[in-house]
Short mmCIF file of C-alpha atoms and ligand atoms in Angstrom, two decimals:
data_model
loop_
_atom_site.label_atom_id
_atom_site.label_comp_id
_atom_site.label_asym_id
_atom_site.label_seq_id
_atom_site.Cartn_x
_atom_site.Cartn_y
_atom_site.Cartn_z
CA UNK A 1 -28.06 25.26 -3.66
CA UNK A 2 -27.81 24.56 0.07
CA UNK A 3 -24.54 25.77 1.49
CA UNK A 4 -22.36 23.24 3.31
CA UNK A 5 -23.74 24.18 6.75
CA UNK A 6 -27.34 23.71 5.63
CA UNK A 7 -26.87 20.09 4.59
CA UNK A 8 -28.65 18.03 7.25
CA UNK A 9 -30.01 15.03 5.36
CA UNK A 10 -27.88 12.89 3.07
CA UNK A 11 -29.08 10.09 0.80
CA UNK A 12 -26.65 7.22 0.28
CA UNK A 13 -27.33 5.11 -2.82
CA UNK A 14 -25.52 1.75 -3.06
CA UNK A 15 -24.68 0.16 0.28
CA UNK A 16 -21.69 -2.06 -0.48
CA UNK A 17 -18.18 -1.52 0.89
CA UNK A 18 -18.06 2.18 0.16
CA UNK A 19 -21.70 3.14 0.70
CA UNK A 20 -21.66 1.51 4.15
CA UNK A 21 -18.51 3.45 5.06
CA UNK A 22 -20.14 6.70 3.95
CA UNK A 23 -23.22 5.96 6.08
CA UNK A 24 -20.93 5.55 9.11
CA UNK A 25 -19.06 8.76 8.27
CA UNK A 26 -22.26 10.80 7.82
CA UNK A 27 -23.82 9.30 10.96
CA UNK A 28 -20.69 10.11 12.98
CA UNK A 29 -21.15 13.74 11.89
CA UNK A 30 -24.71 13.70 13.29
CA UNK A 31 -26.46 13.85 9.91
CA UNK A 32 -29.74 12.16 9.03
CA UNK A 33 -29.09 9.40 6.49
CA UNK A 34 -31.58 7.92 4.01
CA UNK A 35 -30.27 4.77 2.36
CA UNK A 36 -31.07 2.57 -0.62
CA UNK A 37 -29.68 -0.60 -2.19
CA UNK A 38 -31.67 -2.99 -4.42
CA UNK A 39 -30.17 -5.90 -2.49
CA UNK A 40 -32.47 -6.55 0.50
CA UNK A 41 -29.65 -8.35 2.33
CA UNK A 42 -27.42 -5.28 2.13
CA UNK A 43 -30.26 -3.14 3.49
CA UNK A 44 -31.01 -5.57 6.30
CA UNK A 45 -27.35 -5.72 7.39
CA UNK A 46 -26.67 -1.98 7.22
CA UNK A 47 -27.73 -0.71 10.63
CA UNK A 48 -25.87 -3.37 12.63
CA UNK A 49 -22.73 -2.99 10.49
CA UNK A 50 -22.73 0.80 10.84
CA UNK A 51 -23.29 0.66 14.61
CA UNK A 52 -20.44 -1.81 14.92
CA UNK A 53 -18.14 0.47 12.88
CA UNK A 54 -19.04 3.49 15.01
CA UNK A 55 -18.47 1.63 18.26
CA UNK A 56 -15.12 0.27 17.03
CA UNK A 57 -14.16 3.83 16.00
CA UNK A 58 -14.84 5.07 19.52
CA UNK A 59 -18.09 6.84 18.57
CA UNK A 60 -20.72 4.87 20.56
CA UNK A 61 -22.89 7.98 21.02
CA UNK A 62 -23.27 8.27 17.22
CA UNK A 63 -24.44 4.64 17.15
CA UNK A 64 -26.89 5.36 19.95
CA UNK A 65 -28.36 8.41 18.19
CA UNK A 66 -28.30 6.97 14.68
CA UNK A 67 -30.82 8.67 12.40
CA UNK A 68 -30.92 6.15 9.56
CA UNK A 69 -33.84 5.16 7.37
CA UNK A 70 -33.86 2.42 4.74
CA UNK A 71 -35.92 2.66 1.57
CA UNK A 72 -37.16 0.18 -1.04
CA UNK A 73 -36.58 2.48 -4.01
CA UNK A 74 -33.95 4.99 -5.01
CA UNK A 75 -36.63 7.64 -5.54
CA UNK A 76 -38.01 7.21 -2.01
CA UNK A 77 -34.52 7.34 -0.50
CA UNK A 78 -33.63 10.69 -2.05
CA UNK A 79 -36.88 12.42 -1.09
CA UNK A 80 -36.02 15.54 0.92
CA UNK A 81 -32.25 14.89 0.73
CA UNK A 82 -29.93 17.90 0.78
CA UNK A 83 -26.99 15.97 -0.69
CA UNK A 84 -26.66 12.58 -2.40
CA UNK A 85 -23.67 10.23 -2.31
CA UNK A 86 -23.82 7.57 -5.04
CA UNK A 87 -21.85 4.31 -4.59
CA UNK A 88 -23.17 1.82 -7.13
CA UNK A 89 -20.86 -0.64 -8.94
CA UNK A 90 -18.11 0.81 -11.13
CA UNK A 91 -19.84 -0.02 -14.41
CA UNK A 92 -20.50 2.69 -16.97
CA UNK A 93 -24.03 1.46 -17.77
CA UNK A 94 -25.11 1.08 -14.11
CA UNK A 95 -23.69 4.48 -13.18
CA UNK A 96 -25.37 6.14 -16.18
CA UNK A 97 -28.72 4.59 -15.29
CA UNK A 98 -28.52 5.49 -11.58
CA UNK A 99 -27.22 9.03 -12.16
CA UNK A 100 -30.03 9.58 -14.68
CA UNK A 101 -32.63 8.37 -12.17
CA UNK A 102 -31.16 10.57 -9.44
CA UNK A 103 -31.18 13.56 -11.78
CA UNK A 104 -34.86 13.04 -12.59
CA UNK A 105 -35.86 12.42 -8.96
CA UNK A 106 -34.12 15.42 -7.41
CA UNK A 107 -34.57 19.19 -7.69
CA UNK A 108 -31.78 20.67 -9.83
CA UNK A 109 -30.12 22.40 -6.87
CA UNK A 110 -29.31 19.23 -4.90
CA UNK A 111 -25.71 18.10 -5.30
CA UNK A 112 -25.11 14.53 -6.50
CA UNK A 113 -21.64 13.27 -5.59
CA UNK A 114 -20.37 10.02 -7.08
CA UNK A 115 -17.77 7.82 -5.40
CA UNK A 116 -16.47 6.60 -8.78
CA UNK A 117 -12.84 5.49 -8.60
CA UNK A 118 -11.98 6.21 -12.17
CA UNK A 119 -14.88 6.92 -14.52
CA UNK A 120 -14.98 10.31 -16.24
CA UNK A 121 -17.77 12.53 -14.94
CA UNK A 122 -18.16 14.38 -18.24
CA UNK A 123 -19.23 11.13 -19.92
CA UNK A 124 -22.42 11.18 -17.80
CA UNK A 125 -23.23 14.88 -17.76
CA UNK A 126 -24.70 15.39 -21.23
CA UNK A 127 -27.58 13.02 -20.45
CA UNK A 128 -28.62 14.96 -17.31
CA UNK A 129 -31.04 17.85 -17.04
CA UNK A 130 -28.94 19.48 -14.31
CA UNK A 131 -25.32 18.46 -15.04
CA UNK A 132 -23.87 21.39 -13.09
CA UNK A 133 -24.72 19.70 -9.75
CA UNK A 134 -22.80 16.49 -10.49
CA UNK A 135 -19.36 16.12 -8.89
CA UNK A 136 -16.95 13.35 -7.93
CA UNK A 137 -16.52 12.82 -4.18
CA UNK A 138 -14.03 9.96 -4.23
CA UNK A 139 -13.24 8.39 -0.84
CA UNK A 140 -10.78 5.68 0.14
CA UNK A 141 -11.38 2.37 1.82
CA UNK A 142 -12.13 2.21 4.76
CA UNK A 143 -14.12 5.41 4.21
CA UNK A 144 -14.83 6.10 7.87
CA UNK A 145 -11.10 6.01 8.69
CA UNK A 146 -9.21 7.32 5.66
CA UNK A 147 -9.23 11.13 5.83
CA UNK A 148 -9.01 11.97 2.11
CA UNK A 149 -11.79 12.64 -0.34
CA UNK A 150 -10.97 13.80 -3.87
CA UNK A 151 -13.40 16.40 -5.18
CA UNK A 152 -13.33 16.46 -8.98
CA UNK A 153 -15.38 18.51 -11.43
CA UNK A 154 -16.58 17.31 -14.81
CA UNK A 155 -16.62 19.59 -17.85
CA UNK A 156 -20.11 20.87 -16.95
CA UNK A 157 -19.85 20.97 -13.14
CA UNK A 158 -20.50 24.40 -11.60
CA UNK A 159 -17.72 25.94 -9.52
CA UNK A 160 -20.33 26.43 -6.78
CA UNK A 161 -20.97 22.66 -6.67
CA UNK A 162 -17.27 21.91 -6.17
CA UNK A 163 -16.94 24.62 -3.52
CA UNK A 164 -19.96 23.39 -1.55
CA UNK A 165 -18.95 19.71 -1.81
CA UNK A 166 -15.43 20.55 -0.62
CA UNK A 167 -16.77 22.59 2.32
CA UNK A 168 -19.32 19.90 3.21
CA UNK A 169 -16.77 17.08 3.28
CA UNK A 170 -14.45 19.27 5.37
CA UNK A 171 -17.31 19.98 7.77
CA UNK A 172 -17.89 16.25 8.38
CA UNK A 173 -14.21 15.65 9.14
CA UNK A 174 -12.70 14.67 5.79
CA UNK A 175 -9.63 16.22 4.20
CA UNK A 176 -10.90 17.32 0.81
CA UNK A 177 -8.43 17.73 -2.04
CA UNK A 178 -9.96 19.53 -4.97
CA UNK A 179 -8.56 18.62 -8.38
CA UNK A 180 -8.31 21.23 -11.13
CA UNK A 181 -9.73 18.92 -13.79
CA UNK A 182 -10.83 15.34 -14.31
CA UNK A 183 -8.41 12.58 -15.28
CA UNK A 184 -8.87 8.79 -15.42
CA UNK A 185 -8.21 7.54 -11.87
CA UNK A 186 -8.38 11.09 -10.47
CA UNK A 187 -5.12 11.68 -8.53
CA UNK A 188 -4.48 9.01 -5.86
CA UNK A 189 -5.35 6.02 -8.01
CA UNK A 190 -2.90 7.29 -10.64
CA UNK A 191 -0.16 7.55 -8.00
CA UNK A 192 -1.09 4.16 -6.59
CA UNK A 193 -1.07 2.54 -10.03
CA UNK A 194 2.39 4.01 -10.73
CA UNK A 195 3.85 2.55 -7.54
CA UNK A 196 2.11 -0.81 -7.92
CA UNK A 197 3.35 -1.09 -11.52
CA UNK A 198 6.93 -1.00 -10.22
CA UNK A 199 6.08 -3.22 -7.23
CA UNK A 200 4.77 -5.91 -9.60
CA UNK A 201 7.73 -5.45 -11.96
CA UNK A 202 10.13 -5.98 -9.03
CA UNK A 203 8.39 -9.28 -8.22
CA UNK A 204 8.34 -10.29 -11.90
CA UNK A 205 12.07 -9.54 -12.24
CA UNK A 206 12.88 -11.54 -9.10
CA UNK A 207 14.24 -8.46 -7.28
CA UNK A 208 12.00 -9.05 -4.26
CA UNK A 209 9.06 -11.22 -3.18
CA UNK A 210 5.52 -9.89 -2.65
CA UNK A 211 6.09 -9.86 1.12
CA UNK A 212 9.47 -8.15 0.77
CA UNK A 213 8.00 -5.39 -1.40
CA UNK A 214 5.18 -4.90 1.13
CA UNK A 215 7.64 -4.82 4.07
CA UNK A 216 9.74 -2.19 2.29
CA UNK A 217 6.72 0.07 1.71
CA UNK A 218 5.25 -0.44 5.20
CA UNK A 219 8.56 0.30 6.92
CA UNK A 220 9.79 3.16 4.75
CA UNK A 221 7.52 4.88 2.26
CA UNK A 222 4.35 4.37 4.34
CA UNK A 223 5.58 6.05 7.55
CA UNK A 224 7.38 8.80 5.63
CA UNK A 225 4.44 9.58 3.36
CA UNK A 226 2.04 9.66 6.30
CA UNK A 227 3.71 12.90 7.40
CA UNK A 228 5.21 14.45 4.21
CA UNK A 229 4.28 13.95 0.56
CA UNK A 230 6.77 12.76 -2.09
CA UNK A 231 7.74 16.27 -3.18
CA UNK A 232 8.34 17.53 0.34
CA UNK A 233 10.17 14.31 1.24
CA UNK A 234 12.72 15.00 -1.50
CA UNK A 235 12.89 18.71 -0.55
CA UNK A 236 13.98 17.54 2.89
CA UNK A 237 16.19 14.85 1.32
CA UNK A 238 18.20 17.67 -0.29
CA UNK A 239 19.32 18.97 3.12
CA UNK A 240 19.93 22.74 3.32
CA UNK A 241 19.88 22.96 -0.49
CA UNK A 242 16.36 21.52 -0.58
CA UNK A 243 14.72 20.06 -3.67
CA UNK A 244 17.01 21.95 -6.08
CA UNK A 245 20.08 20.32 -4.60
CA UNK A 246 18.32 16.94 -4.45
CA UNK A 247 17.50 17.13 -8.16
CA UNK A 248 21.04 18.32 -9.05
CA UNK A 249 22.54 15.39 -7.25
CA UNK A 250 20.04 12.54 -7.64
CA UNK A 251 17.81 13.73 -10.49
CA UNK A 252 19.85 12.18 -13.34
CA UNK A 253 19.68 8.74 -11.66
CA UNK A 254 15.94 9.07 -11.14
CA UNK A 255 15.45 10.18 -14.75
CA UNK A 256 17.41 7.15 -16.00
CA UNK A 257 15.37 4.85 -13.74
CA UNK A 258 12.11 6.34 -15.04
CA UNK A 259 13.22 5.70 -18.60
CA UNK A 260 14.04 2.08 -17.74
CA UNK A 261 10.67 1.32 -16.16
CA UNK A 262 8.45 -1.08 -18.05
CA UNK A 263 4.89 -2.27 -17.65
CA UNK A 264 4.58 -5.79 -16.22
CA UNK A 265 2.04 -8.28 -17.51
CA UNK A 266 -0.55 -8.24 -14.71
CA UNK A 267 -2.58 -11.16 -16.09
CA UNK A 268 0.54 -13.33 -16.33
CA UNK A 269 1.60 -12.27 -12.82
CA UNK A 270 -1.77 -12.85 -11.11
CA UNK A 271 -1.02 -16.38 -9.79
CA UNK A 272 2.37 -15.36 -8.40
CA UNK A 273 0.90 -12.26 -6.73
CA UNK A 274 -2.01 -14.17 -5.18
CA UNK A 275 0.34 -16.87 -3.84
CA UNK A 276 2.59 -14.09 -2.53
CA UNK A 277 -0.13 -12.36 -0.52
CA UNK A 278 -1.36 -15.72 0.79
CA UNK A 279 2.16 -16.49 2.06
CA UNK A 280 2.31 -13.02 3.58
CA UNK A 281 -1.10 -13.48 5.27
CA UNK A 282 0.25 -16.65 6.94
CA UNK A 283 -3.17 -18.16 7.55
CA UNK A 284 -4.99 -14.97 8.57
CA UNK A 285 -8.32 -14.62 6.75
CA UNK A 286 -9.56 -11.41 5.11
CA UNK A 287 -11.70 -10.39 8.13
CA UNK A 288 -8.75 -10.77 10.49
CA UNK A 289 -6.44 -8.84 8.17
CA UNK A 290 -9.01 -6.05 7.76
CA UNK A 291 -9.49 -5.76 11.51
CA UNK A 292 -5.72 -5.59 12.04
CA UNK A 293 -5.39 -2.94 9.36
CA UNK A 294 -8.26 -0.85 10.74
CA UNK A 295 -6.97 -1.04 14.32
CA UNK A 296 -3.48 0.08 13.31
CA UNK A 297 -4.80 2.75 10.94
CA UNK A 298 -7.09 4.22 13.61
CA UNK A 299 -4.20 4.30 16.13
CA UNK A 300 -1.84 5.90 13.60
CA UNK A 301 -4.36 8.58 12.59
CA UNK A 302 -5.25 9.32 16.23
CA UNK A 303 -1.55 9.71 17.03
CA UNK A 304 -1.02 11.98 14.00
CA UNK A 305 -3.98 14.17 15.02
CA UNK A 306 -2.85 14.40 18.65
N1 NAD B 401 -13.92 -0.56 -2.95
C1 NAD B 401 -13.07 0.46 -2.95
O1 NAD B 401 -11.94 0.35 -2.46
C2 NAD B 401 -13.51 1.79 -3.50
C3 NAD B 401 -12.83 2.94 -3.06
C4 NAD B 401 -13.28 4.20 -3.48
C5 NAD B 401 -14.35 4.30 -4.36
N2 NAD B 401 -14.97 3.15 -4.80
C6 NAD B 401 -16.10 3.31 -5.72
O2 NAD B 401 -17.29 3.20 -4.97
C7 NAD B 401 -18.33 2.65 -5.80
C8 NAD B 401 -18.89 1.41 -5.12
O3 NAD B 401 -17.85 0.48 -4.92
P1 NAD B 401 -17.95 -0.67 -3.81
O4 NAD B 401 -16.58 -1.22 -3.68
O5 NAD B 401 -18.68 -0.18 -2.62
O6 NAD B 401 -18.87 -1.75 -4.59
P2 NAD B 401 -19.76 -2.92 -3.95
O7 NAD B 401 -19.90 -3.93 -5.02
O8 NAD B 401 -19.23 -3.32 -2.62
O9 NAD B 401 -21.17 -2.21 -3.70
C9 NAD B 401 -22.01 -1.77 -4.72
C10 NAD B 401 -23.44 -1.78 -4.18
O10 NAD B 401 -24.27 -1.17 -5.14
C11 NAD B 401 -25.49 -1.89 -5.15
N3 NAD B 401 -26.19 -1.64 -6.40
C12 NAD B 401 -26.14 -2.33 -7.56
N4 NAD B 401 -26.97 -1.78 -8.48
C13 NAD B 401 -27.54 -0.71 -7.87
C14 NAD B 401 -28.51 0.25 -8.27
N5 NAD B 401 -29.03 0.21 -9.50
N6 NAD B 401 -28.89 1.21 -7.38
C15 NAD B 401 -28.37 1.24 -6.13
N7 NAD B 401 -27.45 0.35 -5.69
C16 NAD B 401 -27.05 -0.61 -6.55
C17 NAD B 401 -25.09 -3.34 -4.95
O11 NAD B 401 -26.18 -4.12 -4.48
C18 NAD B 401 -23.97 -3.19 -3.92
O12 NAD B 401 -24.47 -3.26 -2.60
C19 NAD B 401 -17.67 2.36 -7.15
O13 NAD B 401 -17.90 3.42 -8.02
C20 NAD B 401 -16.19 2.27 -6.81
O14 NAD B 401 -15.36 2.64 -7.90
C21 NAD B 401 -14.58 1.91 -4.38
#
């Protein structure tokens, strides 16, 4: 297998929301990118979208020196690639088909990373001739801004694959968190689902509106968690006695709250939630909201890094 430093050409398969973000991230790192999507419109729009992302991210030189080629077939796109990032729709059958095609098209020592948000890698591995090179490299939207990538092995993934993928993502500027084993939703989507479950339940129970829940997270948990994680936050919340004191004092209340949590009915809540976010958006369309989010996120991350 190529080590992380030897990876110079990356193939990106699937050029929707996530694939496009990966192309920008790889291009910003100066890599050669070979791209494929069966949708000709996605292919045609890619270069301009990526250049625009790079310029907005303050990386105009990466846009100027873009080494990007578009291909009509998956097999042509992965020719000569040192690493493949797969981003096709989150459907078991589509993923199985594409991962199988990638496996047949590539030498067994080329790593295939999938962006899957929640599918289990092991479910795909038995059908491959070289399952040891398959790994999850799960990013977050917008890929080119959010630092984290979760690196997750399947049952048959080689340790070397995980180590190289982790080092490669680190090299291109991501923060790679390597999970010990696979789980539905990996790590962050499990945490996110747990918080959103309670956020929806609070709306359903009339404790707070959609906008009030969002304001509470944006003005409290968001800023706090952007500098310390939930465990460390409570360690500090315990003062000089740290987490032990925090648990002694507040643990029983938290335990009781956990036991009282229930799962809301998402289908029944959909209309109320959609109306709630529309009220919160106050006439701003999705493009405007995304641009606002990306501008603030980029400023926050730049400040944190500085
Ligand atoms: N959207 C997110 O927030 C997010 C975040 C992290 C990971 N992911 C994961 O990334 C993957 C892609 O999600 P997305 O949101 O970019 O989806 P998307 O629908 O925006 O894009 C999917 C792209 O795949 C293309 N495609 C369809 N069939 C294909 C095939 N056979 N070969 C190659 N390309 C094909 C489509 O034309 C489309 O452009 C999913 O596995 C998803 O779980 C999504």
